[in-house]
Amino acid sequence: MGSPRAIIHVDMDAFYAAVEVLDHPQWRGLPLVVGELGPRSVVSTASYEARRYGVRSAMPTLTAQRLCPQALFVPVRMARYREVSAEVFAVFGEVTPEIEGLSLDEAFLDVSRSLRLFGGGIEAIGRRLKQEIVRRTGLNASVGMAHNKLLAKLASELSKPDGFLRIRPEQVHAVLDPLPVGRLWTVGKVAESNLHRLGIRTVGELRFAEPRRLQQACGNQAAHWQRLARGEDDRPVQPDAGEKSISAETTFVTDLTTLDQALSWLARLAERVGERVRAQQLKGRTITLKVRKPPFETHTRQLSLGEPTDATRELLDAGRTLLQRWWAAEKDPRLRLLGIGISQFAAEAQSGLFAPSPGQDRLADRINQRFGQGSLVRGVVLKSRRGGSENS
């Protein structure tokens, strides 16, 4: 049997409401409901201040108004939420390509193959996710960590808001046993009532229940529920293959105004992406350049390679071509953000006679893993350490 998986569940705290407060700071601390008042309208999200009055998602807004008359009701701005969600998922893509998005504000990440790359284990990656999300978006995320999806999601739920919790294998029963049985995945209200009639109110009581009696009362689901009660869950993280990518990007405090500066930063980002691709044992065919010029005008450019690659040199060469083309086409080129990514991953192909050797890249990876990121870099990268400020 292989090593336990390393699964992270990230759930943004009161996401829609938090975005509204971010854009309207004067609303901070108020009971805020995202959803317009009307006979057919429902609550999309409520701030934690509104939740204290019993306001919940999917509740009719008129009911929410009765519970909290002083609440501020604001319309849903889905385009804005998608924009912020894209920033959050970009952070996910920088630690692993194994991302299963559940909604705009929630995802599972399998970071099993990223542990050595980032060092410090699953908690180091979880901490990085929280820090990067708040740095780039100003929003808090709750992060749950465990060896399977069931426990990772439970960890984020138990630690909300602004949560950070890991459930280790030896802690499973201590955490699960006291919980109400309804907290288990797939145990809905009807199932919970059936279990209550059997005298089973906690997860621990479900775990120790006599299997035959449980099956007679609850049918085929009984064995499944008892596996969950033991903390067992073998569901894999299922990424959308069409969206799988590895990328890195940087937002600058001071806009870049020269191509030389931009190329230097591009080399730094390409090294970071190349190292992650090799750590995941992947090879990609499509290179994407992302640029943003002030104030918030974002462009992407793509280039497809003849063969999949994990070589930093090929990644950087393609990125340079795209950046130079964009720069030459602009009347007044200035960069607020620069990013590069690789996607369209394929099975590892046999190297051609003139394909770049991965030996130097892998040696650099080992040196940087041992002595810290940036210990060994390309000469052009050194220019990015002068006069530039990195936000991400």
PDB file of N, CA, C and O in Angstrom, residues 252-303:
ATOM      1  N   PHE A 252       2.961  43.816  -9.851  1.00  0.00           N
ATOM      2  CA  PHE A 252       4.004  44.762  -9.488  1.00  0.00           C
ATOM      3  C   PHE A 252       3.426  45.984  -8.779  1.00  0.00           C
ATOM      4  O   PHE A 252       2.392  46.508  -9.181  1.00  0.00           O
ATOM      5  N   VAL A 253       4.111  46.421  -7.741  1.00  0.00           N
ATOM      6  CA  VAL A 253       3.722  47.650  -7.052  1.00  0.00           C
ATOM      7  C   VAL A 253       3.955  48.847  -7.969  1.00  0.00           C
ATOM      8  O   VAL A 253       3.150  49.768  -8.054  1.00  0.00           O
ATOM      9  N   THR A 254       5.076  48.818  -8.697  1.00  0.00           N
ATOM     10  CA  THR A 254       5.401  49.847  -9.688  1.00  0.00           C
ATOM     11  C   THR A 254       5.380  49.202 -11.065  1.00  0.00           C
ATOM     12  O   THR A 254       6.038  48.176 -11.288  1.00  0.00           O
ATOM     13  N   ASP A 255       4.639  49.775 -11.998  1.00  0.00           N
ATOM     14  CA  ASP A 255       4.528  49.188 -13.332  1.00  0.00           C
ATOM     15  C   ASP A 255       5.893  49.023 -13.984  1.00  0.00           C
ATOM     16  O   ASP A 255       6.768  49.895 -13.864  1.00  0.00           O
ATOM     17  N   LEU A 256       6.072  47.904 -14.702  1.00  0.00           N
ATOM     18  CA  LEU A 256       7.284  47.719 -15.493  1.00  0.00           C
ATOM     19  C   LEU A 256       7.154  48.516 -16.781  1.00  0.00           C
ATOM     20  O   LEU A 256       6.123  48.490 -17.451  1.00  0.00           O
ATOM     21  N   THR A 257       8.234  49.217 -17.172  1.00  0.00           N
ATOM     22  CA  THR A 257       8.170  50.083 -18.346  1.00  0.00           C
ATOM     23  C   THR A 257       9.198  49.722 -19.406  1.00  0.00           C
ATOM     24  O   THR A 257       9.245  50.359 -20.458  1.00  0.00           O
ATOM     25  N   THR A 258      10.060  48.720 -19.151  1.00  0.00           N
ATOM     26  CA  THR A 258      11.049  48.322 -20.147  1.00  0.00           C
ATOM     27  C   THR A 258      10.933  46.827 -20.428  1.00  0.00           C
ATOM     28  O   THR A 258      10.625  46.032 -19.541  1.00  0.00           O
ATOM     29  N   LEU A 259      11.218  46.457 -21.676  1.00  0.00           N
ATOM     30  CA  LEU A 259      11.171  45.050 -22.069  1.00  0.00           C
ATOM     31  C   LEU A 259      12.231  44.255 -21.329  1.00  0.00           C
ATOM     32  O   LEU A 259      12.015  43.091 -20.977  1.00  0.00           O
ATOM     33  N   ASP A 260      13.373  44.869 -21.069  1.00  0.00           N
ATOM     34  CA  ASP A 260      14.452  44.185 -20.358  1.00  0.00           C
ATOM     35  C   ASP A 260      13.990  43.742 -18.972  1.00  0.00           C
ATOM     36  O   ASP A 260      14.231  42.610 -18.550  1.00  0.00           O
ATOM     37  N   GLN A 261      13.311  44.635 -18.250  1.00  0.00           N
ATOM     38  CA  GLN A 261      12.765  44.279 -16.928  1.00  0.00           C
ATOM     39  C   GLN A 261      11.756  43.143 -17.046  1.00  0.00           C
ATOM     40  O   GLN A 261      11.769  42.187 -16.268  1.00  0.00           O
ATOM     41  N   ALA A 262      10.886  43.259 -18.043  1.00  0.00           N
ATOM     42  CA  ALA A 262       9.818  42.261 -18.202  1.00  0.00           C
ATOM     43  C   ALA A 262      10.400  40.884 -18.526  1.00  0.00           C
ATOM     44  O   ALA A 262       9.951  39.869 -17.978  1.00  0.00           O
ATOM     45  N   LEU A 263      11.397  40.827 -19.380  1.00  0.00           N
ATOM     46  CA  LEU A 263      12.015  39.554 -19.727  1.00  0.00           C
ATOM     47  C   LEU A 263      12.722  38.933 -18.524  1.00  0.00           C
ATOM     48  O   LEU A 263      12.739  37.705 -18.365  1.00  0.00           O
ATOM     49  N   SER A 264      13.307  39.767 -17.689  1.00  0.00           N
ATOM     50  CA  SER A 264      13.968  39.265 -16.484  1.00  0.00           C
ATOM     51  C   SER A 264      12.962  38.631 -15.533  1.00  0.00           C
ATOM     52  O   SER A 264      13.172  37.530 -15.010  1.00  0.00           O
ATOM     53  N   TRP A 265      11.822  39.306 -15.330  1.00  0.00           N
ATOM     54  CA  TRP A 265      10.780  38.748 -14.473  1.00  0.00           C
ATOM     55  C   TRP A 265      10.181  37.483 -15.094  1.00  0.00           C
ATOM     56  O   TRP A 265       9.859  36.519 -14.386  1.00  0.00           O
ATOM     57  N   LEU A 266      10.049  37.480 -16.416  1.00  0.00           N
ATOM     58  CA  LEU A 266       9.509  36.304 -17.094  1.00  0.00           C
ATOM     59  C   LEU A 266      10.402  35.082 -16.847  1.00  0.00           C
ATOM     60  O   LEU A 266       9.909  33.977 -16.614  1.00  0.00           O
ATOM     61  N   ALA A 267      11.722  35.286 -16.886  1.00  0.00           N
ATOM     62  CA  ALA A 267      12.647  34.181 -16.627  1.00  0.00           C
ATOM     63  C   ALA A 267      12.474  33.643 -15.211  1.00  0.00           C
ATOM     64  O   ALA A 267      12.501  32.429 -14.978  1.00  0.00           O
ATOM     65  N   ARG A 268      12.270  34.548 -14.271  1.00  0.00           N
ATOM     66  CA  ARG A 268      12.078  34.128 -12.877  1.00  0.00           C
ATOM     67  C   ARG A 268      10.813  33.280 -12.732  1.00  0.00           C
ATOM     68  O   ARG A 268      10.809  32.238 -12.073  1.00  0.00           O
ATOM     69  N   LEU A 269       9.742  33.725 -13.386  1.00  0.00           N
ATOM     70  CA  LEU A 269       8.480  32.986 -13.308  1.00  0.00           C
ATOM     71  C   LEU A 269       8.569  31.652 -14.041  1.00  0.00           C
ATOM     72  O   LEU A 269       8.027  30.642 -13.578  1.00  0.00           O
ATOM     73  N   ALA A 270       9.257  31.632 -15.191  1.00  0.00           N
ATOM     74  CA  ALA A 270       9.398  30.393 -15.958  1.00  0.00           C
ATOM     75  C   ALA A 270      10.168  29.345 -15.172  1.00  0.00           C
ATOM     76  O   ALA A 270       9.843  28.147 -15.229  1.00  0.00           O
ATOM     77  N   GLU A 271      11.174  29.759 -14.424  1.00  0.00           N
ATOM     78  CA  GLU A 271      11.917  28.808 -13.591  1.00  0.00           C
ATOM     79  C   GLU A 271      11.007  28.198 -12.537  1.00  0.00           C
ATOM     80  O   GLU A 271      11.061  26.996 -12.260  1.00  0.00           O
ATOM     81  N   ARG A 272      10.151  29.022 -11.953  1.00  0.00           N
ATOM     82  CA  ARG A 272       9.239  28.529 -10.926  1.00  0.00           C
ATOM     83  C   ARG A 272       8.261  27.509 -11.516  1.00  0.00           C
ATOM     84  O   ARG A 272       8.011  26.451 -10.929  1.00  0.00           O
ATOM     85  N   VAL A 273       7.711  27.821 -12.699  1.00  0.00           N
ATOM     86  CA  VAL A 273       6.775  26.906 -13.343  1.00  0.00           C
ATOM     87  C   VAL A 273       7.477  25.618 -13.754  1.00  0.00           C
ATOM     88  O   VAL A 273       6.959  24.516 -13.544  1.00  0.00           O
ATOM     89  N   GLY A 274       8.657  25.738 -14.348  1.00  0.00           N
ATOM     90  CA  GLY A 274       9.394  24.555 -14.773  1.00  0.00           C
ATOM     91  C   GLY A 274       9.671  23.607 -13.621  1.00  0.00           C
ATOM     92  O   GLY A 274       9.526  22.375 -13.757  1.00  0.00           O
ATOM     93  N   GLU A 275      10.038  24.159 -12.488  1.00  0.00           N
ATOM     94  CA  GLU A 275      10.317  23.318 -11.321  1.00  0.00           C
ATOM     95  C   GLU A 275       9.061  22.584 -10.869  1.00  0.00           C
ATOM     96  O   GLU A 275       9.110  21.388 -10.536  1.00  0.00           O
ATOM     97  N   ARG A 276       7.934  23.247 -10.905  1.00  0.00           N
ATOM     98  CA  ARG A 276       6.683  22.602 -10.480  1.00  0.00           C
ATOM     99  C   ARG A 276       6.254  21.524 -11.458  1.00  0.00           C
ATOM    100  O   ARG A 276       5.748  20.469 -11.052  1.00  0.00           O
ATOM    101  N   VAL A 277       6.434  21.781 -12.745  1.00  0.00           N
ATOM    102  CA  VAL A 277       6.064  20.789 -13.758  1.00  0.00           C
ATOM    103  C   VAL A 277       6.886  19.517 -13.568  1.00  0.00           C
ATOM    104  O   VAL A 277       6.351  18.396 -13.606  1.00  0.00           O
ATOM    105  N   ARG A 278       8.186  19.689 -13.359  1.00  0.00           N
ATOM    106  CA  ARG A 278       9.038  18.505 -13.175  1.00  0.00           C
ATOM    107  C   ARG A 278       8.720  17.778 -11.875  1.00  0.00           C
ATOM    108  O   ARG A 278       8.766  16.547 -11.813  1.00  0.00           O
ATOM    109  N   ALA A 279       8.364  18.543 -10.834  1.00  0.00           N
ATOM    110  CA  ALA A 279       8.014  17.902  -9.560  1.00  0.00           C
ATOM    111  C   ALA A 279       6.757  17.054  -9.703  1.00  0.00           C
ATOM    112  O   ALA A 279       6.607  16.034  -9.024  1.00  0.00           O
ATOM    113  N   GLN A 280       5.840  17.479 -10.592  1.00  0.00           N
ATOM    114  CA  GLN A 280       4.602  16.729 -10.823  1.00  0.00           C
ATOM    115  C   GLN A 280       4.792  15.626 -11.866  1.00  0.00           C
ATOM    116  O   GLN A 280       3.849  14.893 -12.173  1.00  0.00           O
ATOM    117  N   GLN A 281       6.010  15.538 -12.428  1.00  0.00           N
ATOM    118  CA  GLN A 281       6.323  14.539 -13.459  1.00  0.00           C
ATOM    119  C   GLN A 281       5.374  14.676 -14.652  1.00  0.00           C
ATOM    120  O   GLN A 281       4.820  13.698 -15.168  1.00  0.00           O
ATOM    121  N   LEU A 282       5.203  15.927 -15.095  1.00  0.00           N
ATOM    122  CA  LEU A 282       4.320  16.234 -16.207  1.00  0.00           C
ATOM    123  C   LEU A 282       5.112  16.873 -17.351  1.00  0.00           C
ATOM    124  O   LEU A 282       6.216  17.388 -17.140  1.00  0.00           O
ATOM    125  N   LYS A 283       4.523  16.841 -18.538  1.00  0.00           N
ATOM    126  CA  LYS A 283       5.052  17.564 -19.687  1.00  0.00           C
ATOM    127  C   LYS A 283       3.879  18.223 -20.394  1.00  0.00           C
ATOM    128  O   LYS A 283       2.845  17.588 -20.614  1.00  0.00           O
ATOM    129  N   GLY A 284       4.037  19.503 -20.741  1.00  0.00           N
ATOM    130  CA  GLY A 284       2.942  20.246 -21.350  1.00  0.00           C
ATOM    131  C   GLY A 284       3.287  20.741 -22.739  1.00  0.00           C
ATOM    132  O   GLY A 284       4.456  20.895 -23.093  1.00  0.00           O
ATOM    133  N   ARG A 285       2.238  21.024 -23.504  1.00  0.00           N
ATOM    134  CA  ARG A 285       2.428  21.418 -24.902  1.00  0.00           C
ATOM    135  C   ARG A 285       2.065  22.884 -25.151  1.00  0.00           C
ATOM    136  O   ARG A 285       2.582  23.510 -26.073  1.00  0.00           O
ATOM    137  N   THR A 286       1.149  23.449 -24.342  1.00  0.00           N
ATOM    138  CA  THR A 286       0.661  24.808 -24.590  1.00  0.00           C
ATOM    139  C   THR A 286       1.215  25.775 -23.553  1.00  0.00           C
ATOM    140  O   THR A 286       1.057  25.563 -22.349  1.00  0.00           O
ATOM    141  N   ILE A 287       1.861  26.847 -24.035  1.00  0.00           N
ATOM    142  CA  ILE A 287       2.419  27.878 -23.166  1.00  0.00           C
ATOM    143  C   ILE A 287       1.511  29.102 -23.238  1.00  0.00           C
ATOM    144  O   ILE A 287       1.145  29.551 -24.326  1.00  0.00           O
ATOM    145  N   THR A 288       1.139  29.632 -22.074  1.00  0.00           N
ATOM    146  CA  THR A 288       0.253  30.796 -22.008  1.00  0.00           C
ATOM    147  C   THR A 288       0.952  31.946 -21.307  1.00  0.00           C
ATOM    148  O   THR A 288       1.506  31.773 -20.214  1.00  0.00           O
ATOM    149  N   LEU A 289       0.928  33.100 -21.936  1.00  0.00           N
ATOM    150  CA  LEU A 289       1.451  34.324 -21.328  1.00  0.00           C
ATOM    151  C   LEU A 289       0.266  35.171 -20.872  1.00  0.00           C
ATOM    152  O   LEU A 289      -0.711  35.328 -21.610  1.00  0.00           O
ATOM    153  N   LYS A 290       0.339  35.703 -19.678  1.00  0.00           N
ATOM    154  CA  LYS A 290      -0.706  36.590 -19.156  1.00  0.00           C
ATOM    155  C   LYS A 290      -0.083  37.931 -18.828  1.00  0.00           C
ATOM    156  O   LYS A 290       0.926  38.001 -18.118  1.00  0.00           O
ATOM    157  N   VAL A 291      -0.652  38.994 -19.360  1.00  0.00           N
ATOM    158  CA  VAL A 291      -0.165  40.345 -19.077  1.00  0.00           C
ATOM    159  C   VAL A 291      -1.342  41.219 -18.693  1.00  0.00           C
ATOM    160  O   VAL A 291      -2.459  41.039 -19.191  1.00  0.00           O
ATOM    161  N   ARG A 292      -1.086  42.159 -17.816  1.00  0.00           N
ATOM    162  CA  ARG A 292      -2.116  43.142 -17.451  1.00  0.00           C
ATOM    163  C   ARG A 292      -1.471  44.518 -17.479  1.00  0.00           C
ATOM    164  O   ARG A 292      -0.473  44.763 -16.807  1.00  0.00           O
ATOM    165  N   LYS A 293      -2.069  45.402 -18.278  1.00  0.00           N
ATOM    166  CA  LYS A 293      -1.572  46.774 -18.294  1.00  0.00           C
ATOM    167  C   LYS A 293      -2.545  47.666 -17.538  1.00  0.00           C
ATOM    168  O   LYS A 293      -3.735  47.325 -17.415  1.00  0.00           O
ATOM    169  N   PRO A 294      -2.058  48.773 -16.983  1.00  0.00           N
ATOM    170  CA  PRO A 294      -2.938  49.605 -16.160  1.00  0.00           C
ATOM    171  C   PRO A 294      -4.072  50.197 -16.988  1.00  0.00           C
ATOM    172  O   PRO A 294      -3.901  50.473 -18.182  1.00  0.00           O
ATOM    173  N   PRO A 295      -5.283  50.372 -16.363  1.00  0.00           N
ATOM    174  CA  PRO A 295      -5.513  50.050 -14.946  1.00  0.00           C
ATOM    175  C   PRO A 295      -5.763  48.558 -14.698  1.00  0.00           C
ATOM    176  O   PRO A 295      -5.154  47.966 -13.850  1.00  0.00           O
ATOM    177  N   PHE A 296      -6.680  47.912 -15.473  1.00  0.00           N
ATOM    178  CA  PHE A 296      -6.971  46.500 -15.233  1.00  0.00           C
ATOM    179  C   PHE A 296      -7.277  45.786 -16.547  1.00  0.00           C
ATOM    180  O   PHE A 296      -8.182  44.960 -16.617  1.00  0.00           O
ATOM    181  N   GLU A 297      -6.525  46.074 -17.578  1.00  0.00           N
ATOM    182  CA  GLU A 297      -6.760  45.474 -18.889  1.00  0.00           C
ATOM    183  C   GLU A 297      -5.863  44.243 -19.036  1.00  0.00           C
ATOM    184  O   GLU A 297      -4.634  44.356 -19.118  1.00  0.00           O
ATOM    185  N   THR A 298      -6.482  43.068 -19.054  1.00  0.00           N
ATOM    186  CA  THR A 298      -5.738  41.810 -19.047  1.00  0.00           C
ATOM    187  C   THR A 298      -5.786  41.153 -20.427  1.00  0.00           C
ATOM    188  O   THR A 298      -6.841  41.106 -21.069  1.00  0.00           O
ATOM    189  N   HIS A 299      -4.634  40.630 -20.871  1.00  0.00           N
ATOM    190  CA  HIS A 299      -4.535  39.922 -22.141  1.00  0.00           C
ATOM    191  C   HIS A 299      -3.834  38.588 -21.919  1.00  0.00           C
ATOM    192  O   HIS A 299      -2.965  38.472 -21.042  1.00  0.00           O
ATOM    193  N   THR A 300      -4.200  37.588 -22.705  1.00  0.00           N
ATOM    194  CA  THR A 300      -3.479  36.320 -22.703  1.00  0.00           C
ATOM    195  C   THR A 300      -3.076  35.986 -24.131  1.00  0.00           C
ATOM    196  O   THR A 300      -3.787  36.313 -25.084  1.00  0.00           O
ATOM    197  N   ARG A 301      -1.922  35.345 -24.257  1.00  0.00           N
ATOM    198  CA  ARG A 301      -1.415  34.892 -25.546  1.00  0.00           C
ATOM    199  C   ARG A 301      -0.941  33.452 -25.378  1.00  0.00           C
ATOM    200  O   ARG A 301      -0.370  33.101 -24.334  1.00  0.00           O
ATOM    201  N   GLN A 302      -1.145  32.613 -26.388  1.00  0.00           N
ATOM    202  CA  GLN A 302      -0.766  31.201 -26.294  1.00  0.00           C
ATOM    203  C   GLN A 302       0.100  30.781 -27.465  1.00  0.00           C
ATOM    204  O   GLN A 302       0.002  31.336 -28.569  1.00  0.00           O
ATOM    205  N   LEU A 303       0.934  29.781 -27.204  1.00  0.00           N
ATOM    206  CA  LEU A 303       1.790  29.191 -28.227  1.00  0.00           C
ATOM    207  C   LEU A 303       1.850  27.685 -27.974  1.00  0.00           C
ATOM    208  O   LEU A 303       2.108  27.252 -26.842  1.00  0.00           O
TER     209      LEU A 303
END
